[in-house]
Amino acid sequence: MPLGVVPGVGRIMAGDFKAEQVGSFLRPPGLLEARAAFDAGKLPLQKLRDNEDQSILRLLNLQREIGVDVASDGEYRRSGWASDFPDAVDGYVQGATPIPLPWR
C-alpha cells in the first residue's frame, strides 16, 4: 500500500490531519524567575499568582490568535511535572528524588 493511502478511505492529504497541544507549555522567563524567587522566599505567594495570571492570559491570547480550538493554561501553576502525584496516590511517602529531572 503506498504511503498516504488508507484502505477503504483512499488517499489522505496533509490537510486532513489535525494536531492539538496537550499538556504543558514552556514557561516564559519572567514566570521562571518569579517561581525561583518564591521558592527562595523572596516573593510573596500573591505576587507569584499575579505573575501566573498574567502569563496565562498572554498564553490564552496567543492560542486564540493562532486558532487553537481548545485552549490550555499551559499548566503554568504547576511547580513540577509530577507535582500532583503525591495527592493522587494513597500511601505515597515523600523521599529523596533518585533522579532529579528539571522541569521548566
PDB file of N, CA and C in Angstrom:
ATOM      1  N   MET A   1       0.851  -1.174   0.000  1.00  0.00           N
ATOM      2  CA  MET A   1       0.000   0.000   0.000  1.00  0.00           C
ATOM      3  C   MET A   1       0.897   1.238   0.000  1.00  0.00           C
ATOM      4  N   PRO A   2       0.681   2.173  -0.906  1.00  0.00           N
ATOM      5  CA  PRO A   2       1.508   3.388  -0.952  1.00  0.00           C
ATOM      6  C   PRO A   2       1.329   4.241   0.299  1.00  0.00           C
ATOM      7  N   LEU A   3       2.371   4.962   0.628  1.00  0.00           N
ATOM      8  CA  LEU A   3       2.328   5.871   1.768  1.00  0.00           C
ATOM      9  C   LEU A   3       1.263   6.930   1.527  1.00  0.00           C
ATOM     10  N   GLY A   4       0.446   7.222   2.542  1.00  0.00           N
ATOM     11  CA  GLY A   4      -0.594   8.238   2.405  1.00  0.00           C
ATOM     12  C   GLY A   4      -1.912   7.700   1.884  1.00  0.00           C
ATOM     13  N   VAL A   5      -2.005   6.363   1.691  1.00  0.00           N
ATOM     14  CA  VAL A   5      -3.245   5.758   1.234  1.00  0.00           C
ATOM     15  C   VAL A   5      -3.761   4.842   2.343  1.00  0.00           C
ATOM     16  N   VAL A   6      -5.027   5.022   2.703  1.00  0.00           N
ATOM     17  CA  VAL A   6      -5.649   4.226   3.764  1.00  0.00           C
ATOM     18  C   VAL A   6      -6.702   3.325   3.125  1.00  0.00           C
ATOM     19  N   PRO A   7      -6.629   2.000   3.391  1.00  0.00           N
ATOM     20  CA  PRO A   7      -7.609   1.083   2.816  1.00  0.00           C
ATOM     21  C   PRO A   7      -9.038   1.494   3.165  1.00  0.00           C
ATOM     22  N   GLY A   8      -9.909   1.519   2.179  1.00  0.00           N
ATOM     23  CA  GLY A   8     -11.305   1.873   2.390  1.00  0.00           C
ATOM     24  C   GLY A   8     -11.556   3.370   2.473  1.00  0.00           C
ATOM     25  N   VAL A   9     -10.474   4.162   2.510  1.00  0.00           N
ATOM     26  CA  VAL A   9     -10.627   5.616   2.603  1.00  0.00           C
ATOM     27  C   VAL A   9     -10.064   6.276   1.356  1.00  0.00           C
ATOM     28  N   GLY A  10      -8.917   5.813   0.948  1.00  0.00           N
ATOM     29  CA  GLY A  10      -8.257   6.397  -0.211  1.00  0.00           C
ATOM     30  C   GLY A  10      -7.062   7.233   0.210  1.00  0.00           C
ATOM     31  N   ARG A  11      -6.703   8.155  -0.661  1.00  0.00           N
ATOM     32  CA  ARG A  11      -5.525   8.986  -0.408  1.00  0.00           C
ATOM     33  C   ARG A  11      -5.862  10.057   0.630  1.00  0.00           C
ATOM     34  N   ILE A  12      -4.982  10.224   1.611  1.00  0.00           N
ATOM     35  CA  ILE A  12      -5.163  11.238   2.647  1.00  0.00           C
ATOM     36  C   ILE A  12      -4.143  12.343   2.411  1.00  0.00           C
ATOM     37  N   MET A  13      -4.608  13.542   2.309  1.00  0.00           N
ATOM     38  CA  MET A  13      -3.741  14.698   2.090  1.00  0.00           C
ATOM     39  C   MET A  13      -3.367  15.320   3.438  1.00  0.00           C
ATOM     40  N   ALA A  14      -2.317  16.126   3.439  1.00  0.00           N
ATOM     41  CA  ALA A  14      -1.836  16.757   4.670  1.00  0.00           C
ATOM     42  C   ALA A  14      -2.928  17.567   5.352  1.00  0.00           C
ATOM     43  N   GLY A  15      -3.829  18.165   4.604  1.00  0.00           N
ATOM     44  CA  GLY A  15      -4.895  18.970   5.189  1.00  0.00           C
ATOM     45  C   GLY A  15      -5.889  18.165   5.999  1.00  0.00           C
ATOM     46  N   ASP A  16      -5.852  16.856   5.867  1.00  0.00           N
ATOM     47  CA  ASP A  16      -6.778  16.004   6.604  1.00  0.00           C
ATOM     48  C   ASP A  16      -6.312  15.714   8.025  1.00  0.00           C
ATOM     49  N   PHE A  17      -5.110  16.129   8.378  1.00  0.00           N
ATOM     50  CA  PHE A  17      -4.572  15.827   9.696  1.00  0.00           C
ATOM     51  C   PHE A  17      -4.739  17.018  10.618  1.00  0.00           C
ATOM     52  N   LYS A  18      -4.937  16.742  11.880  1.00  0.00           N
ATOM     53  CA  LYS A  18      -5.131  17.792  12.864  1.00  0.00           C
ATOM     54  C   LYS A  18      -4.249  17.485  14.067  1.00  0.00           C
ATOM     55  N   ALA A  19      -3.686  18.508  14.655  1.00  0.00           N
ATOM     56  CA  ALA A  19      -2.860  18.340  15.855  1.00  0.00           C
ATOM     57  C   ALA A  19      -3.314  19.331  16.911  1.00  0.00           C
ATOM     58  N   GLU A  20      -3.218  18.951  18.159  1.00  0.00           N
ATOM     59  CA  GLU A  20      -3.564  19.815  19.277  1.00  0.00           C
ATOM     60  C   GLU A  20      -2.446  19.767  20.307  1.00  0.00           C
ATOM     61  N   GLN A  21      -2.316  20.826  21.060  1.00  0.00           N
ATOM     62  CA  GLN A  21      -1.363  20.876  22.167  1.00  0.00           C
ATOM     63  C   GLN A  21      -1.989  20.161  23.359  1.00  0.00           C
ATOM     64  N   VAL A  22      -1.251  19.269  23.961  1.00  0.00           N
ATOM     65  CA  VAL A  22      -1.719  18.593  25.156  1.00  0.00           C
ATOM     66  C   VAL A  22      -0.639  18.752  26.215  1.00  0.00           C
ATOM     67  N   GLY A  23      -1.029  19.263  27.361  1.00  0.00           N
ATOM     68  CA  GLY A  23      -0.077  19.364  28.456  1.00  0.00           C
ATOM     69  C   GLY A  23       0.549  20.729  28.595  1.00  0.00           C
ATOM     70  N   SER A  24       1.778  20.737  29.022  1.00  0.00           N
ATOM     71  CA  SER A  24       2.459  21.962  29.415  1.00  0.00           C
ATOM     72  C   SER A  24       3.047  22.723  28.238  1.00  0.00           C
ATOM     73  N   PHE A  25       3.078  24.022  28.395  1.00  0.00           N
ATOM     74  CA  PHE A  25       3.820  24.901  27.503  1.00  0.00           C
ATOM     75  C   PHE A  25       5.087  25.322  28.252  1.00  0.00           C
ATOM     76  N   LEU A  26       6.107  25.700  27.516  1.00  0.00           N
ATOM     77  CA  LEU A  26       7.307  26.214  28.155  1.00  0.00           C
ATOM     78  C   LEU A  26       6.966  27.504  28.880  1.00  0.00           C
ATOM     79  N   ARG A  27       7.514  27.659  30.080  1.00  0.00           N
ATOM     80  CA  ARG A  27       7.241  28.852  30.862  1.00  0.00           C
ATOM     81  C   ARG A  27       8.073  30.028  30.361  1.00  0.00           C
ATOM     82  N   PRO A  28       7.459  31.225  30.343  1.00  0.00           N
ATOM     83  CA  PRO A  28       8.222  32.406  29.944  1.00  0.00           C
ATOM     84  C   PRO A  28       9.272  32.740  31.012  1.00  0.00           C
ATOM     85  N   PRO A  29      10.359  33.400  30.621  1.00  0.00           N
ATOM     86  CA  PRO A  29      11.440  33.707  31.574  1.00  0.00           C
ATOM     87  C   PRO A  29      10.961  34.424  32.835  1.00  0.00           C
ATOM     88  N   GLY A  30      10.035  35.374  32.683  1.00  0.00           N
ATOM     89  CA  GLY A  30       9.543  36.106  33.855  1.00  0.00           C
ATOM     90  C   GLY A  30       8.855  35.209  34.863  1.00  0.00           C
ATOM     91  N   LEU A  31       8.135  34.217  34.384  1.00  0.00           N
ATOM     92  CA  LEU A  31       7.463  33.283  35.288  1.00  0.00           C
ATOM     93  C   LEU A  31       8.477  32.358  35.958  1.00  0.00           C
ATOM     94  N   LEU A  32       9.484  31.920  35.216  1.00  0.00           N
ATOM     95  CA  LEU A  32      10.539  31.099  35.812  1.00  0.00           C
ATOM     96  C   LEU A  32      11.250  31.869  36.926  1.00  0.00           C
ATOM     97  N   GLU A  33      11.522  33.149  36.673  1.00  0.00           N
ATOM     98  CA  GLU A  33      12.192  33.982  37.678  1.00  0.00           C
ATOM     99  C   GLU A  33      11.298  34.182  38.898  1.00  0.00           C
ATOM    100  N   ALA A  34      10.009  34.407  38.678  1.00  0.00           N
ATOM    101  CA  ALA A  34       9.074  34.599  39.793  1.00  0.00           C
ATOM    102  C   ALA A  34       8.983  33.334  40.639  1.00  0.00           C
ATOM    103  N   ARG A  35       8.914  32.172  39.992  1.00  0.00           N
ATOM    104  CA  ARG A  35       8.832  30.919  40.771  1.00  0.00           C
ATOM    105  C   ARG A  35      10.108  30.696  41.572  1.00  0.00           C
ATOM    106  N   ALA A  36      11.263  30.991  40.975  1.00  0.00           N
ATOM    107  CA  ALA A  36      12.541  30.838  41.688  1.00  0.00           C
ATOM    108  C   ALA A  36      12.588  31.787  42.883  1.00  0.00           C
ATOM    109  N   ALA A  37      12.126  33.025  42.697  1.00  0.00           N
ATOM    110  CA  ALA A  37      12.112  33.989  43.799  1.00  0.00           C
ATOM    111  C   ALA A  37      11.154  33.531  44.894  1.00  0.00           C
ATOM    112  N   PHE A  38      10.002  32.981  44.512  1.00  0.00           N
ATOM    113  CA  PHE A  38       9.051  32.464  45.504  1.00  0.00           C
ATOM    114  C   PHE A  38       9.663  31.293  46.271  1.00  0.00           C
ATOM    115  N   ASP A  39      10.277  30.362  45.549  1.00  0.00           N
ATOM    116  CA  ASP A  39      10.901  29.199  46.200  1.00  0.00           C
ATOM    117  C   ASP A  39      12.016  29.614  47.150  1.00  0.00           C
ATOM    118  N   ALA A  40      12.682  30.739  46.854  1.00  0.00           N
ATOM    119  CA  ALA A  40      13.771  31.238  47.708  1.00  0.00           C
ATOM    120  C   ALA A  40      13.242  32.113  48.844  1.00  0.00           C
ATOM    121  N   GLY A  41      11.920  32.286  48.920  1.00  0.00           N
ATOM    122  CA  GLY A  41      11.339  33.100  49.979  1.00  0.00           C
ATOM    123  C   GLY A  41      11.443  34.594  49.729  1.00  0.00           C
ATOM    124  N   LYS A  42      11.719  34.996  48.492  1.00  0.00           N
ATOM    125  CA  LYS A  42      11.902  36.413  48.171  1.00  0.00           C
ATOM    126  C   LYS A  42      10.692  37.042  47.493  1.00  0.00           C
ATOM    127  N   LEU A  43       9.661  36.257  47.243  1.00  0.00           N
ATOM    128  CA  LEU A  43       8.474  36.768  46.564  1.00  0.00           C
ATOM    129  C   LEU A  43       7.245  36.202  47.264  1.00  0.00           C
ATOM    130  N   PRO A  44       6.298  37.062  47.649  1.00  0.00           N
ATOM    131  CA  PRO A  44       5.085  36.549  48.299  1.00  0.00           C
ATOM    132  C   PRO A  44       4.222  35.744  47.323  1.00  0.00           C
ATOM    133  N   LEU A  45       3.432  34.845  47.870  1.00  0.00           N
ATOM    134  CA  LEU A  45       2.571  33.983  47.064  1.00  0.00           C
ATOM    135  C   LEU A  45       1.670  34.798  46.135  1.00  0.00           C
ATOM    136  N   GLN A  46       1.093  35.886  46.620  1.00  0.00           N
ATOM    137  CA  GLN A  46       0.184  36.679  45.785  1.00  0.00           C
ATOM    138  C   GLN A  46       0.893  37.248  44.561  1.00  0.00           C
ATOM    139  N   LYS A  47       2.144  37.646  44.706  1.00  0.00           N
ATOM    140  CA  LYS A  47       2.907  38.162  43.562  1.00  0.00           C
ATOM    141  C   LYS A  47       3.172  37.054  42.545  1.00  0.00           C
ATOM    142  N   LEU A  48       3.462  35.844  43.042  1.00  0.00           N
ATOM    143  CA  LEU A  48       3.626  34.707  42.136  1.00  0.00           C
ATOM    144  C   LEU A  48       2.325  34.454  41.388  1.00  0.00           C
ATOM    145  N   ARG A  49       1.204  34.448  42.110  1.00  0.00           N
ATOM    146  CA  ARG A  49      -0.104  34.219  41.471  1.00  0.00           C
ATOM    147  C   ARG A  49      -0.414  35.296  40.433  1.00  0.00           C
ATOM    148  N   ASP A  50      -0.077  36.554  40.747  1.00  0.00           N
ATOM    149  CA  ASP A  50      -0.290  37.629  39.775  1.00  0.00           C
ATOM    150  C   ASP A  50       0.521  37.380  38.505  1.00  0.00           C
ATOM    151  N   ASN A  51       1.771  36.952  38.673  1.00  0.00           N
ATOM    152  CA  ASN A  51       2.628  36.660  37.524  1.00  0.00           C
ATOM    153  C   ASN A  51       2.061  35.487  36.727  1.00  0.00           C
ATOM    154  N   GLU A  52       1.603  34.457  37.427  1.00  0.00           N
ATOM    155  CA  GLU A  52       0.989  33.312  36.738  1.00  0.00           C
ATOM    156  C   GLU A  52      -0.244  33.755  35.957  1.00  0.00           C
ATOM    157  N   ASP A  53      -1.091  34.584  36.586  1.00  0.00           N
ATOM    158  CA  ASP A  53      -2.302  35.066  35.910  1.00  0.00           C
ATOM    159  C   ASP A  53      -1.950  35.799  34.621  1.00  0.00           C
ATOM    160  N   GLN A  54      -0.989  36.713  34.690  1.00  0.00           N
ATOM    161  CA  GLN A  54      -0.593  37.483  33.514  1.00  0.00           C
ATOM    162  C   GLN A  54      -0.016  36.572  32.426  1.00  0.00           C
ATOM    163  N   SER A  55       0.806  35.613  32.832  1.00  0.00           N
ATOM    164  CA  SER A  55       1.413  34.687  31.867  1.00  0.00           C
ATOM    165  C   SER A  55       0.357  33.814  31.204  1.00  0.00           C
ATOM    166  N   ILE A  56      -0.611  33.364  31.981  1.00  0.00           N
ATOM    167  CA  ILE A  56      -1.685  32.524  31.442  1.00  0.00           C
ATOM    168  C   ILE A  56      -2.542  33.320  30.466  1.00  0.00           C
ATOM    169  N   LEU A  57      -2.864  34.569  30.805  1.00  0.00           N
ATOM    170  CA  LEU A  57      -3.663  35.393  29.898  1.00  0.00           C
ATOM    171  C   LEU A  57      -2.941  35.619  28.572  1.00  0.00           C
ATOM    172  N   ARG A  58      -1.626  35.865  28.629  1.00  0.00           N
ATOM    173  CA  ARG A  58      -0.855  36.038  27.385  1.00  0.00           C
ATOM    174  C   ARG A  58      -0.882  34.749  26.564  1.00  0.00           C
ATOM    175  N   LEU A  59      -0.738  33.608  27.241  1.00  0.00           N
ATOM    176  CA  LEU A  59      -0.756  32.326  26.541  1.00  0.00           C
ATOM    177  C   LEU A  59      -2.122  32.057  25.915  1.00  0.00           C
ATOM    178  N   LEU A  60      -3.201  32.339  26.646  1.00  0.00           N
ATOM    179  CA  LEU A  60      -4.549  32.143  26.099  1.00  0.00           C
ATOM    180  C   LEU A  60      -4.771  33.033  24.883  1.00  0.00           C
ATOM    181  N   ASN A  61      -4.312  34.271  24.941  1.00  0.00           N
ATOM    182  CA  ASN A  61      -4.442  35.169  23.788  1.00  0.00           C
ATOM    183  C   ASN A  61      -3.656  34.652  22.590  1.00  0.00           C
ATOM    184  N   LEU A  62      -2.453  34.146  22.827  1.00  0.00           N
ATOM    185  CA  LEU A  62      -1.649  33.581  21.742  1.00  0.00           C
ATOM    186  C   LEU A  62      -2.382  32.411  21.086  1.00  0.00           C
ATOM    187  N   GLN A  63      -2.929  31.523  21.896  1.00  0.00           N
ATOM    188  CA  GLN A  63      -3.635  30.367  21.348  1.00  0.00           C
ATOM    189  C   GLN A  63      -4.856  30.813  20.549  1.00  0.00           C
ATOM    190  N   ARG A  64      -5.563  31.819  21.051  1.00  0.00           N
ATOM    191  CA  ARG A  64      -6.731  32.349  20.337  1.00  0.00           C
ATOM    192  C   ARG A  64      -6.304  32.939  18.991  1.00  0.00           C
ATOM    193  N   GLU A  65      -5.196  33.689  18.995  1.00  0.00           N
ATOM    194  CA  GLU A  65      -4.710  34.333  17.771  1.00  0.00           C
ATOM    195  C   GLU A  65      -4.332  33.325  16.687  1.00  0.00           C
ATOM    196  N   ILE A  66      -3.766  32.180  17.077  1.00  0.00           N
ATOM    197  CA  ILE A  66      -3.332  31.207  16.073  1.00  0.00           C
ATOM    198  C   ILE A  66      -4.409  30.173  15.749  1.00  0.00           C
ATOM    199  N   GLY A  67      -5.579  30.299  16.400  1.00  0.00           N
ATOM    200  CA  GLY A  67      -6.709  29.453  16.047  1.00  0.00           C
ATOM    201  C   GLY A  67      -6.788  28.114  16.748  1.00  0.00           C
ATOM    202  N   VAL A  68      -6.177  27.997  17.916  1.00  0.00           N
ATOM    203  CA  VAL A  68      -6.296  26.747  18.672  1.00  0.00           C
ATOM    204  C   VAL A  68      -7.734  26.617  19.161  1.00  0.00           C
ATOM    205  N   ASP A  69      -8.365  25.470  18.889  1.00  0.00           N
ATOM    206  CA  ASP A  69      -9.776  25.264  19.240  1.00  0.00           C
ATOM    207  C   ASP A  69     -10.004  25.100  20.740  1.00  0.00           C
ATOM    208  N   VAL A  70      -9.134  24.371  21.388  1.00  0.00           N
ATOM    209  CA  VAL A  70      -9.265  24.117  22.820  1.00  0.00           C
ATOM    210  C   VAL A  70      -8.013  24.654  23.491  1.00  0.00           C
ATOM    211  N   ALA A  71      -8.169  25.724  24.255  1.00  0.00           N
ATOM    212  CA  ALA A  71      -7.022  26.396  24.862  1.00  0.00           C
ATOM    213  C   ALA A  71      -6.632  25.748  26.185  1.00  0.00           C
ATOM    214  N   SER A  72      -5.380  25.951  26.550  1.00  0.00           N
ATOM    215  CA  SER A  72      -4.823  25.400  27.788  1.00  0.00           C
ATOM    216  C   SER A  72      -4.159  26.527  28.570  1.00  0.00           C
ATOM    217  N   ASP A  73      -4.153  26.395  29.888  1.00  0.00           N
ATOM    218  CA  ASP A  73      -3.421  27.364  30.713  1.00  0.00           C
ATOM    219  C   ASP A  73      -1.932  27.052  30.731  1.00  0.00           C
ATOM    220  N   GLY A  74      -1.534  26.025  29.985  1.00  0.00           N
ATOM    221  CA  GLY A  74      -0.130  25.659  29.881  1.00  0.00           C
ATOM    222  C   GLY A  74       0.432  24.999  31.120  1.00  0.00           C
ATOM    223  N   GLU A  75      -0.439  24.745  32.090  1.00  0.00           N
ATOM    224  CA  GLU A  75      -0.026  24.185  33.387  1.00  0.00           C
ATOM    225  C   GLU A  75       0.999  25.101  34.073  1.00  0.00           C
ATOM    226  N   TYR A  76       0.818  26.406  33.893  1.00  0.00           N
ATOM    227  CA  TYR A  76       1.761  27.373  34.445  1.00  0.00           C
ATOM    228  C   TYR A  76       1.722  27.430  35.967  1.00  0.00           C
ATOM    229  N   ARG A  77       0.666  26.957  36.604  1.00  0.00           N
ATOM    230  CA  ARG A  77       0.599  26.993  38.074  1.00  0.00           C
ATOM    231  C   ARG A  77       1.264  25.774  38.724  1.00  0.00           C
ATOM    232  N   ARG A  78       1.579  24.783  37.921  1.00  0.00           N
ATOM    233  CA  ARG A  78       2.225  23.591  38.489  1.00  0.00           C
ATOM    234  C   ARG A  78       3.688  23.874  38.750  1.00  0.00           C
ATOM    235  N   SER A  79       4.172  23.394  39.884  1.00  0.00           N
ATOM    236  CA  SER A  79       5.581  23.620  40.223  1.00  0.00           C
ATOM    237  C   SER A  79       6.494  22.580  39.588  1.00  0.00           C
ATOM    238  N   GLY A  80       5.933  21.463  39.161  1.00  0.00           N
ATOM    239  CA  GLY A  80       6.739  20.413  38.546  1.00  0.00           C
ATOM    240  C   GLY A  80       5.858  19.461  37.770  1.00  0.00           C
ATOM    241  N   TRP A  81       6.479  18.655  36.928  1.00  0.00           N
ATOM    242  CA  TRP A  81       5.696  17.781  36.051  1.00  0.00           C
ATOM    243  C   TRP A  81       4.964  16.685  36.823  1.00  0.00           C
ATOM    244  N   ALA A  82       5.413  16.365  38.026  1.00  0.00           N
ATOM    245  CA  ALA A  82       4.739  15.336  38.826  1.00  0.00           C
ATOM    246  C   ALA A  82       4.234  15.913  40.142  1.00  0.00           C
ATOM    247  N   SER A  83       3.975  17.218  40.190  1.00  0.00           N
ATOM    248  CA  SER A  83       3.616  17.852  41.454  1.00  0.00           C
ATOM    249  C   SER A  83       2.278  17.375  42.010  1.00  0.00           C
ATOM    250  N   ASP A  84       1.393  16.841  41.188  1.00  0.00           N
ATOM    251  CA  ASP A  84       0.102  16.348  41.666  1.00  0.00           C
ATOM    252  C   ASP A  84       0.152  14.891  42.102  1.00  0.00           C
ATOM    253  N   PHE A  85       1.239  14.217  41.823  1.00  0.00           N
ATOM    254  CA  PHE A  85       1.346  12.784  42.074  1.00  0.00           C
ATOM    255  C   PHE A  85       1.139  12.407  43.547  1.00  0.00           C
ATOM    256  N   PRO A  86       1.794  13.056  44.502  1.00  0.00           N
ATOM    257  CA  PRO A  86       1.620  12.651  45.903  1.00  0.00           C
ATOM    258  C   PRO A  86       0.171  12.702  46.375  1.00  0.00           C
ATOM    259  N   ASP A  87      -0.603  13.658  45.878  1.00  0.00           N
ATOM    260  CA  ASP A  87      -2.004  13.762  46.293  1.00  0.00           C
ATOM    261  C   ASP A  87      -2.888  12.719  45.617  1.00  0.00           C
ATOM    262  N   ALA A  88      -2.435  12.170  44.510  1.00  0.00           N
ATOM    263  CA  ALA A  88      -3.253  11.244  43.735  1.00  0.00           C
ATOM    264  C   ALA A  88      -3.039   9.775  44.113  1.00  0.00           C
ATOM    265  N   VAL A  89      -2.000   9.480  44.900  1.00  0.00           N
ATOM    266  CA  VAL A  89      -1.655   8.092  45.202  1.00  0.00           C
ATOM    267  C   VAL A  89      -1.711   7.862  46.708  1.00  0.00           C
ATOM    268  N   ASP A  90      -2.572   6.947  47.128  1.00  0.00           N
ATOM    269  CA  ASP A  90      -2.642   6.601  48.550  1.00  0.00           C
ATOM    270  C   ASP A  90      -1.356   5.928  48.999  1.00  0.00           C
ATOM    271  N   GLY A  91      -0.864   6.310  50.149  1.00  0.00           N
ATOM    272  CA  GLY A  91       0.320   5.673  50.706  1.00  0.00           C
ATOM    273  C   GLY A  91       1.632   6.231  50.190  1.00  0.00           C
ATOM    274  N   TYR A  92       1.591   7.256  49.366  1.00  0.00           N
ATOM    275  CA  TYR A  92       2.828   7.835  48.839  1.00  0.00           C
ATOM    276  C   TYR A  92       3.620   8.473  49.978  1.00  0.00           C
ATOM    277  N   VAL A  93       4.906   8.178  50.037  1.00  0.00           N
ATOM    278  CA  VAL A  93       5.790   8.748  51.057  1.00  0.00           C
ATOM    279  C   VAL A  93       6.859   9.557  50.330  1.00  0.00           C
ATOM    280  N   GLN A  94       6.920  10.847  50.666  1.00  0.00           N
ATOM    281  CA  GLN A  94       7.905  11.726  50.031  1.00  0.00           C
ATOM    282  C   GLN A  94       9.304  11.328  50.480  1.00  0.00           C
ATOM    283  N   GLY A  95      10.214  11.257  49.565  1.00  0.00           N
ATOM    284  CA  GLY A  95      11.598  10.922  49.877  1.00  0.00           C
ATOM    285  C   GLY A  95      12.532  11.674  48.955  1.00  0.00           C
ATOM    286  N   ALA A  96      13.790  11.358  49.033  1.00  0.00           N
ATOM    287  CA  ALA A  96      14.780  11.991  48.165  1.00  0.00           C
ATOM    288  C   ALA A  96      14.515  11.580  46.716  1.00  0.00           C
ATOM    289  N   THR A  97      14.679  12.508  45.810  1.00  0.00           N
ATOM    290  CA  THR A  97      14.482  12.233  44.399  1.00  0.00           C
ATOM    291  C   THR A  97      15.680  11.447  43.878  1.00  0.00           C
ATOM    292  N   PRO A  98      15.464  10.208  43.405  1.00  0.00           N
ATOM    293  CA  PRO A  98      16.601   9.406  42.940  1.00  0.00           C
ATOM    294  C   PRO A  98      17.256   9.958  41.683  1.00  0.00           C
ATOM    295  N   ILE A  99      16.438  10.503  40.787  1.00  0.00           N
ATOM    296  CA  ILE A  99      16.961  11.082  39.546  1.00  0.00           C
ATOM    297  C   ILE A  99      16.274  12.430  39.361  1.00  0.00           C
ATOM    298  N   PRO A 100      16.961  13.516  39.693  1.00  0.00           N
ATOM    299  CA  PRO A 100      16.317  14.829  39.521  1.00  0.00           C
ATOM    300  C   PRO A 100      16.109  15.155  38.046  1.00  0.00           C
ATOM    301  N   LEU A 101      14.896  15.589  37.727  1.00  0.00           N
ATOM    302  CA  LEU A 101      14.571  15.953  36.358  1.00  0.00           C
ATOM    303  C   LEU A 101      14.090  17.402  36.359  1.00  0.00           C
ATOM    304  N   PRO A 102      14.908  18.330  35.889  1.00  0.00           N
ATOM    305  CA  PRO A 102      14.476  19.726  35.866  1.00  0.00           C
ATOM    306  C   PRO A 102      13.292  19.911  34.914  1.00  0.00           C
ATOM    307  N   TRP A 103      12.345  20.705  35.339  1.00  0.00           N
ATOM    308  CA  TRP A 103      11.136  20.923  34.556  1.00  0.00           C
ATOM    309  C   TRP A 103      10.890  22.405  34.488  1.00  0.00           C
ATOM    310  N   ARG A 104      10.910  22.956  33.286  1.00  0.00           N
ATOM    311  CA  ARG A 104      10.768  24.395  33.115  1.00  0.00           C
ATOM    312  C   ARG A 104       9.543  24.665  32.313  1.00  0.00           C
TER     313      ARG A 104
END
